[in-house]
Structures are given as structure tokens and as C-alpha cells.
CSV table of N, CA and C in Angstrom, one decimal:
chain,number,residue,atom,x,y,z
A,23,UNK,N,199.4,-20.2,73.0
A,23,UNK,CA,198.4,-20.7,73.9
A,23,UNK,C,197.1,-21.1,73.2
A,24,UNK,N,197.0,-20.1,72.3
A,24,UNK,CA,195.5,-20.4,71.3
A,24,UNK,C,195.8,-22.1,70.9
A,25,UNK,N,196.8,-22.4,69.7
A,25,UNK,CA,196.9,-23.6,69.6
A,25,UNK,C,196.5,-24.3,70.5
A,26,UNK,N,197.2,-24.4,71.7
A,26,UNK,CA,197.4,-25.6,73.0
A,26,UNK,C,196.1,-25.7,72.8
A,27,UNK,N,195.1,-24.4,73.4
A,27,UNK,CA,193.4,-24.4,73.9
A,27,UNK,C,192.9,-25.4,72.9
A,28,UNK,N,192.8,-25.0,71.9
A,28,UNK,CA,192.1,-25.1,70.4
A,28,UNK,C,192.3,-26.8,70.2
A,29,UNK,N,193.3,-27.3,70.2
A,29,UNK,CA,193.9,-28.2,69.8
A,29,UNK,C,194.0,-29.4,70.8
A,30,UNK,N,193.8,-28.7,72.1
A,30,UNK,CA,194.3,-29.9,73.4
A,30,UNK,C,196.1,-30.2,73.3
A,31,UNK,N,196.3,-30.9,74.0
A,31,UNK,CA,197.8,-31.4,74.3
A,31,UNK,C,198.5,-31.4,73.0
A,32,UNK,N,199.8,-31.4,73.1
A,32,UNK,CA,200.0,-31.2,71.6
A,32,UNK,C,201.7,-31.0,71.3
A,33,UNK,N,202.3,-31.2,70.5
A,33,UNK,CA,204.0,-31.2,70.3
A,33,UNK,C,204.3,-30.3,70.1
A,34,UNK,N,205.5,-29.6,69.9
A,34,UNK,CA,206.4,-28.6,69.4
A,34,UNK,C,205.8,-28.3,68.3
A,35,UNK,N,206.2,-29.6,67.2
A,35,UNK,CA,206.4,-29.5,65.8
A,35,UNK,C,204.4,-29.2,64.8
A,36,UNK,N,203.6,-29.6,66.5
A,36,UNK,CA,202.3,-29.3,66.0
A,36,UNK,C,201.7,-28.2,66.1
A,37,UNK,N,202.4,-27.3,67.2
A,37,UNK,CA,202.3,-25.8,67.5
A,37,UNK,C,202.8,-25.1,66.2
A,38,UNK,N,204.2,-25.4,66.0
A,38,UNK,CA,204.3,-25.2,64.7
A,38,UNK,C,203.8,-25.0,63.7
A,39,UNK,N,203.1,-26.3,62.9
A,39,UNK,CA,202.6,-26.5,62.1
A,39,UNK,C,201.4,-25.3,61.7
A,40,UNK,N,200.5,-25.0,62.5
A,40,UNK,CA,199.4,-24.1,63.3
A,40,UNK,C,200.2,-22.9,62.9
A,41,UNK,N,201.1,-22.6,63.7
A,41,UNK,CA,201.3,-21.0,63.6
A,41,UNK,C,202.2,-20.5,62.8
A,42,UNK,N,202.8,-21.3,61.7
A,42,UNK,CA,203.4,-21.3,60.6
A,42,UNK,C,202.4,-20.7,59.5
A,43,UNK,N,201.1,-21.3,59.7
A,43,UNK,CA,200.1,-21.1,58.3
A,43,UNK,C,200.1,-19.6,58.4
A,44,UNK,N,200.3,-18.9,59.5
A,44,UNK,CA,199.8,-17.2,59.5
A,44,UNK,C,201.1,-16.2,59.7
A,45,UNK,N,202.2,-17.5,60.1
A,45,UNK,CA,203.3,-16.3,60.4
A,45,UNK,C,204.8,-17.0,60.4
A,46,UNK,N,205.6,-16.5,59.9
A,46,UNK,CA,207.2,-17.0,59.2
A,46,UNK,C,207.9,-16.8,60.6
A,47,UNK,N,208.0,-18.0,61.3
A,47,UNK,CA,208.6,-18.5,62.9
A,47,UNK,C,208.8,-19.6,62.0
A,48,UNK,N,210.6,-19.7,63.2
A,48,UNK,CA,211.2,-20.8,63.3
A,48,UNK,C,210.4,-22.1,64.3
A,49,UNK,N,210.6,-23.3,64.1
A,49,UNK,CA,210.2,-24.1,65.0
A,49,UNK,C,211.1,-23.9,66.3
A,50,UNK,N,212.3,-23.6,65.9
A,50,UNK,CA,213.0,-23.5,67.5
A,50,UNK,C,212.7,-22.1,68.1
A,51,UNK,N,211.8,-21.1,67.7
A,51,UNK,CA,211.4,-20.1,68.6
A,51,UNK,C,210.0,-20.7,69.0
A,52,UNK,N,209.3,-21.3,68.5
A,52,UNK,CA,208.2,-21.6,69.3
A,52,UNK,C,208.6,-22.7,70.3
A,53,UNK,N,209.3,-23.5,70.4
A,53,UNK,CA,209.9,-24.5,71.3
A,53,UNK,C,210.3,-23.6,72.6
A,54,UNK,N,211.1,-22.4,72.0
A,54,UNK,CA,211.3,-21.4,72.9
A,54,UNK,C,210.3,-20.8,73.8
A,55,UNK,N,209.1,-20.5,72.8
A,55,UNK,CA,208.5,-19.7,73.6
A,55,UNK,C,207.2,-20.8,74.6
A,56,UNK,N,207.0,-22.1,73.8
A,56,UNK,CA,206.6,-22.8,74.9
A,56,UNK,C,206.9,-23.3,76.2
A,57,UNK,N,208.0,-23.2,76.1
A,57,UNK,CA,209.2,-23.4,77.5
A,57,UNK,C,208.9,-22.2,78.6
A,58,UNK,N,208.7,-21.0,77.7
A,58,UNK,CA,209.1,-19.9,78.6
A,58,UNK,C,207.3,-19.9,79.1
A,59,UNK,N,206.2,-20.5,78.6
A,59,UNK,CA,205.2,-20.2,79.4
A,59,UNK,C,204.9,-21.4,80.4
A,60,UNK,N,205.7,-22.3,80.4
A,60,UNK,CA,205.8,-23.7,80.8
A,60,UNK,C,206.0,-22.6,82.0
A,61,UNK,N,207.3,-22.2,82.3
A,61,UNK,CA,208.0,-22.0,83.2
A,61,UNK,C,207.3,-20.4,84.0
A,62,UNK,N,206.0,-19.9,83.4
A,62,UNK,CA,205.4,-19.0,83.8
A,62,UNK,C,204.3,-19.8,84.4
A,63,UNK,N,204.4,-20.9,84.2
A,63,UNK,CA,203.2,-21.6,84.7
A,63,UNK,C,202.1,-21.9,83.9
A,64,UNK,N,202.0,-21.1,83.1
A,64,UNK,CA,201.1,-21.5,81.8
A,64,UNK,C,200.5,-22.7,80.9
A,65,UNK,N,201.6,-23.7,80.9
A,65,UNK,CA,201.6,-25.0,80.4
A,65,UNK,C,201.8,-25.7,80.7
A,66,UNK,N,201.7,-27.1,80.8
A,66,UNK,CA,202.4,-28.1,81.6
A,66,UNK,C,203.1,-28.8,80.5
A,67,UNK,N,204.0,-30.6,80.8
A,67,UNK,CA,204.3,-31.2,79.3
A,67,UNK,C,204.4,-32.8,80.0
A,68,UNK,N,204.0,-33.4,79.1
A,68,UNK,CA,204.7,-34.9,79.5
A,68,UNK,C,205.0,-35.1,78.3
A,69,UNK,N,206.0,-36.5,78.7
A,69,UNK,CA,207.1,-36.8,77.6
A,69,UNK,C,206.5,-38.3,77.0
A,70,UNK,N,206.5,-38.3,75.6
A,70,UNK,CA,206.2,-39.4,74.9
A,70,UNK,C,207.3,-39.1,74.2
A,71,UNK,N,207.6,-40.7,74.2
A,71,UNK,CA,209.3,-41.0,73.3
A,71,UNK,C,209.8,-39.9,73.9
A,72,UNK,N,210.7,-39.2,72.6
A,72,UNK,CA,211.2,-38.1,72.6
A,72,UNK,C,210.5,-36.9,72.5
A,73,UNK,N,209.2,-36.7,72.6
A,73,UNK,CA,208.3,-35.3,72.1
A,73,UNK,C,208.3,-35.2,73.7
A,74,UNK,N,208.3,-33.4,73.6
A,74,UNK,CA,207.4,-32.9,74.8
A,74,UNK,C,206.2,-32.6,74.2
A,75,UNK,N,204.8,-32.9,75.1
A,75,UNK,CA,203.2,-32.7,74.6
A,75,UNK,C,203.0,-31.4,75.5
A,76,UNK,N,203.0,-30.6,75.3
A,76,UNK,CA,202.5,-29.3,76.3
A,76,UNK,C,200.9,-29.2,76.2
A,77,UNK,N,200.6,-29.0,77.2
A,77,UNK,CA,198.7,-29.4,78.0
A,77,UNK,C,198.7,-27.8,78.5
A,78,UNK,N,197.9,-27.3,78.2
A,78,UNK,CA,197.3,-26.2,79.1
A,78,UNK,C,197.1,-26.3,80.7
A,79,UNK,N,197.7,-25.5,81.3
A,79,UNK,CA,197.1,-25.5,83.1
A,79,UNK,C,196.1,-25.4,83.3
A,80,UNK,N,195.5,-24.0,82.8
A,80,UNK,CA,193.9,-23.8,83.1
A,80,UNK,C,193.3,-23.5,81.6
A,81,UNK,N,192.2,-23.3,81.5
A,81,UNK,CA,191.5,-22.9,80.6
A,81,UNK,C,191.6,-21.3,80.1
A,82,UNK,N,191.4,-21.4,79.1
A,82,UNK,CA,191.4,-20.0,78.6
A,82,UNK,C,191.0,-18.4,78.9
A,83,UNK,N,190.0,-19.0,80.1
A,83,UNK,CA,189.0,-17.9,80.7
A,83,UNK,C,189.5,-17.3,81.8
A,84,UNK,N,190.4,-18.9,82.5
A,84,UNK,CA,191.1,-18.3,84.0
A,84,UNK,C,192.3,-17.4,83.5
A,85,UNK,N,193.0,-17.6,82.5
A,85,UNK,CA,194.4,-17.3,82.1
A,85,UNK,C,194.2,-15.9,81.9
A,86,UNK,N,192.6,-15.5,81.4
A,86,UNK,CA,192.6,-14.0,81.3
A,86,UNK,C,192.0,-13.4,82.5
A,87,UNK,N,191.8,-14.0,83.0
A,87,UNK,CA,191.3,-13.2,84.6
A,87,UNK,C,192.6,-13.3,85.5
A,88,UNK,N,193.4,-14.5,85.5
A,88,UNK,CA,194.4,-13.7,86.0
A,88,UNK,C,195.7,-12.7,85.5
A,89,UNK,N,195.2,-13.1,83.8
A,89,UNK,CA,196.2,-11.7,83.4
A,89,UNK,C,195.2,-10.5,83.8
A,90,UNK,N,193.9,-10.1,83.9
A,90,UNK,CA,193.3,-9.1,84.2
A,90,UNK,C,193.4,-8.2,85.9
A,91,UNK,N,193.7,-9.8,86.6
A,91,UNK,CA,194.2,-9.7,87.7
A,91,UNK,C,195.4,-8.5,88.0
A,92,UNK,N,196.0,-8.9,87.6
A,92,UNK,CA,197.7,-8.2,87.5
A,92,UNK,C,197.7,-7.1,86.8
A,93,UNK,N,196.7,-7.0,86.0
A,93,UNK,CA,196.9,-5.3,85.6
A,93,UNK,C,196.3,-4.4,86.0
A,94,UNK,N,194.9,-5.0,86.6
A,94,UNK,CA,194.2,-4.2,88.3
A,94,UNK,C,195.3,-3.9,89.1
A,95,UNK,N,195.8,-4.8,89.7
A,95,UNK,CA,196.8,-4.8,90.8
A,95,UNK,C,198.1,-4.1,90.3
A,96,UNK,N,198.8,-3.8,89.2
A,96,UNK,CA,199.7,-2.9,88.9
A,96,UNK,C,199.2,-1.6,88.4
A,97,UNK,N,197.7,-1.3,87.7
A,97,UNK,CA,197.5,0.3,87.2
A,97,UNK,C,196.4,0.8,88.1
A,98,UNK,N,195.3,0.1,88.6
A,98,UNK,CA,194.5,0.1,89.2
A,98,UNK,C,194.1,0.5,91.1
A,99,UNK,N,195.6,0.1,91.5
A,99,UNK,CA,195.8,0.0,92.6
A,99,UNK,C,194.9,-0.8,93.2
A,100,UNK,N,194.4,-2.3,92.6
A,100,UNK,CA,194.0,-3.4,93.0
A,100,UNK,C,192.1,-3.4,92.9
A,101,UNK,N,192.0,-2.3,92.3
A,101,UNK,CA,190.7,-1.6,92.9
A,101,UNK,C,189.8,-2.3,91.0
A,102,UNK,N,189.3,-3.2,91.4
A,102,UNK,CA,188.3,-3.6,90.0
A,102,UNK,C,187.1,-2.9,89.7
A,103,UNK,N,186.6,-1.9,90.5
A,103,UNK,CA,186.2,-1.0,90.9
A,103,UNK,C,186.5,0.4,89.6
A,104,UNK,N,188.0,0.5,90.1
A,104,UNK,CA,188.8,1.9,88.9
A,104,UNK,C,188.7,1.1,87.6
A,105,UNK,N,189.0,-0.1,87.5
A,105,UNK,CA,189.2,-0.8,85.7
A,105,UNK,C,187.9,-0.7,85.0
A,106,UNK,N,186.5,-1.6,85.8
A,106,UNK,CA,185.5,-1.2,84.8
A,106,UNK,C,185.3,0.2,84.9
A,107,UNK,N,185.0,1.1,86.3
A,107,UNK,CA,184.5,2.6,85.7
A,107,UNK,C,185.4,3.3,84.8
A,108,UNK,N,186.7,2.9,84.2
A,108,UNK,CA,187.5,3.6,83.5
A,108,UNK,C,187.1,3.3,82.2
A,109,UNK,N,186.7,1.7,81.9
A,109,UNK,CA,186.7,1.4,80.7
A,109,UNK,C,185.0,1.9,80.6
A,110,UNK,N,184.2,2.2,81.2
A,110,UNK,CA,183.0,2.7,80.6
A,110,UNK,C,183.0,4.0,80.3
A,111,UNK,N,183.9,4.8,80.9
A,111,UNK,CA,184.3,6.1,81.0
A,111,UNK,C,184.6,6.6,79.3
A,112,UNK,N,185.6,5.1,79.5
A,112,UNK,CA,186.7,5.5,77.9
A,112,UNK,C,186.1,4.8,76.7
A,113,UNK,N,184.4,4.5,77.2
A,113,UNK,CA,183.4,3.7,76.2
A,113,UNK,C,184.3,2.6,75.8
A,114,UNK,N,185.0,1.5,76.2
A,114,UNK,CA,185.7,0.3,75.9
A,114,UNK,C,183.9,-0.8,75.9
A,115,UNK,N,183.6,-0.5,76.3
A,115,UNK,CA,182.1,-1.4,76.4
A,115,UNK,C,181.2,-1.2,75.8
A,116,UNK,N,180.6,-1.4,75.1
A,116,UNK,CA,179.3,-1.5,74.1
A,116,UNK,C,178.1,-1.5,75.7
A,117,UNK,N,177.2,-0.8,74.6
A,117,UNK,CA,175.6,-0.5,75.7
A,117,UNK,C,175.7,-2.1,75.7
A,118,UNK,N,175.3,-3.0,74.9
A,118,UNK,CA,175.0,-4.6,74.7
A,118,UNK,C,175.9,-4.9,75.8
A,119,UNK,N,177.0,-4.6,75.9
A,119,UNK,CA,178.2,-5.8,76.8
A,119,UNK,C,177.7,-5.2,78.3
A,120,UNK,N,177.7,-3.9,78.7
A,120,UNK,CA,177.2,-3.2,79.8
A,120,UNK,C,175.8,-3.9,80.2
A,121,UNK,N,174.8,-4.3,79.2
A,121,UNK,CA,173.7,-5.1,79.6
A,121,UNK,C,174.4,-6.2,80.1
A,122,UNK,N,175.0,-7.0,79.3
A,122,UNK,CA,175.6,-8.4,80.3
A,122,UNK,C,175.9,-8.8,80.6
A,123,UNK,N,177.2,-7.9,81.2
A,123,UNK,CA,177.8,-7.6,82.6
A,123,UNK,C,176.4,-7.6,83.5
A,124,UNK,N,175.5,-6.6,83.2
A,124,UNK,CA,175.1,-6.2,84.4
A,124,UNK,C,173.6,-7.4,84.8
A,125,UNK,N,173.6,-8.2,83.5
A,125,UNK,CA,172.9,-9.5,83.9
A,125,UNK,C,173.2,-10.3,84.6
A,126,UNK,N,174.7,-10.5,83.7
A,126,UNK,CA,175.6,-11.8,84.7
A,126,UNK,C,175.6,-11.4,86.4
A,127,UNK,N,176.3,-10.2,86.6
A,127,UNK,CA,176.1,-9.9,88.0
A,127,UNK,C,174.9,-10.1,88.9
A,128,UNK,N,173.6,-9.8,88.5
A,128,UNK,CA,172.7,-9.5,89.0
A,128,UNK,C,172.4,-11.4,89.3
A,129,UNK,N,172.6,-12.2,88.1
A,129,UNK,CA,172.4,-13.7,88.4
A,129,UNK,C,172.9,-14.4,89.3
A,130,UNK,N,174.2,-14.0,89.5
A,130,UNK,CA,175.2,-14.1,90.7
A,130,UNK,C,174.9,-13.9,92.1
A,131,UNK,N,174.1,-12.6,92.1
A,131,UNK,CA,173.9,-12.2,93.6
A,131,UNK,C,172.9,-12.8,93.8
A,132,UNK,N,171.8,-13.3,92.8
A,132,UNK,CA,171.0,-14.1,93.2
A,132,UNK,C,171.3,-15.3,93.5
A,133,UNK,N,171.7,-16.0,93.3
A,133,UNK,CA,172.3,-17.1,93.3
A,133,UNK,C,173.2,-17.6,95.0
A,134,UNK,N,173.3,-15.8,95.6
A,134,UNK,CA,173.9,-16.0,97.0
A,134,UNK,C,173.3,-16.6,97.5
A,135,UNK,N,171.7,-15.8,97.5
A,135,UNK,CA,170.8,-15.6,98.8
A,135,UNK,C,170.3,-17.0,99.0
């Protein structure tokens, strides 16, 4: 997925190329595994010539809010509420990131009224 982001639309063989430099994959597992996020919804593809180009669906930001989504909703009992007080609990957050969290929010509710 980093590729696709990083790189925009993009072929098999260019995904490839990319994640070869860091790690000994076949080209036909990544062919694999782009298929299998296609089909998760993750990616889209259109066809030039014979290439599939796989495009990102959403951007990088949504894809972790809704993976963040689902793990609220499976350990959390949906409650976003239990995830950050757990991760401040279990110091997952730096004092700095707890400030801007608690800026960003505060800009937001402004932003209702």
C-alpha cells in the first residue's frame, strides 16, 4: 500500500521493483497480495494493454482510521472512549502527541459553534 501511496497508480512489476530493494518476494506474491487488497477494497486497477495499474481507493489517513475503526469495534466494544484512555494509561502517547490531540480537538469544537 505504501508503494501505491508514495508512487500513485502503478503496475505489478513497479510494486515490485520498490519492494524488492528491502525484501527477497517473488513478483507473483506481490501480484498476489495486490489482488487480495483489491478485493478487500483497498485498491482499485485499470487495464492498459496487458498491465493491471492498481490506484489507491482512499488515502492513507482514511485506510488507518478505518483500520483503527475495527479494532475499537472488535477490543474496545466500539467505545473510542476505552482505546485512547487505554493507550494513555499504557503511556502509548508522548506528553507532545497528548498536547495535539488535545489541540486538534479543541480546533474542531471550535470550528462547530
Amino acid at each position: 500500500m505504501r508503494v501505491v501511496w508514495t508512487s500513485g497508480p502503478c503496475s505489478v512489476e513497479a510494486v515490485h521493483d520498490v519492494v524488492s530493494r528491502t525484501r527477497d518476494v517473488k513478483e507473483t506474491t506481490v501480484r498476489t497480495l495486490l489482488r487480495r487488497l483489491e478485493q478487500k477494497g483497498y485498491l482499485g486497477h485499470a487495464i492498459e494493454g496487458r498491465a493491471y495499474i492498481y490506484h489507491a481507493v482512499d488515502p492513507s489517513r482514511s485506510l488507518a482510521a478505518r483500520a483503527v475503526r475495527q479494532i475499537i469495534d472488535r477490543l474496545c466494544h466500539g467505545s473510542v472512549e476505552e482505546l485512547v484512555s487505554g493507550m494513555v494509561d499504557a503511556k502509548v502517547l508522548t506528553t507532545s502527541e497528548l498536547k495535539r490531540l488535545e489541540e486538534f480537538v479543541r480546533s474542531r469544537r471550535q470550528g462547530e459553534k
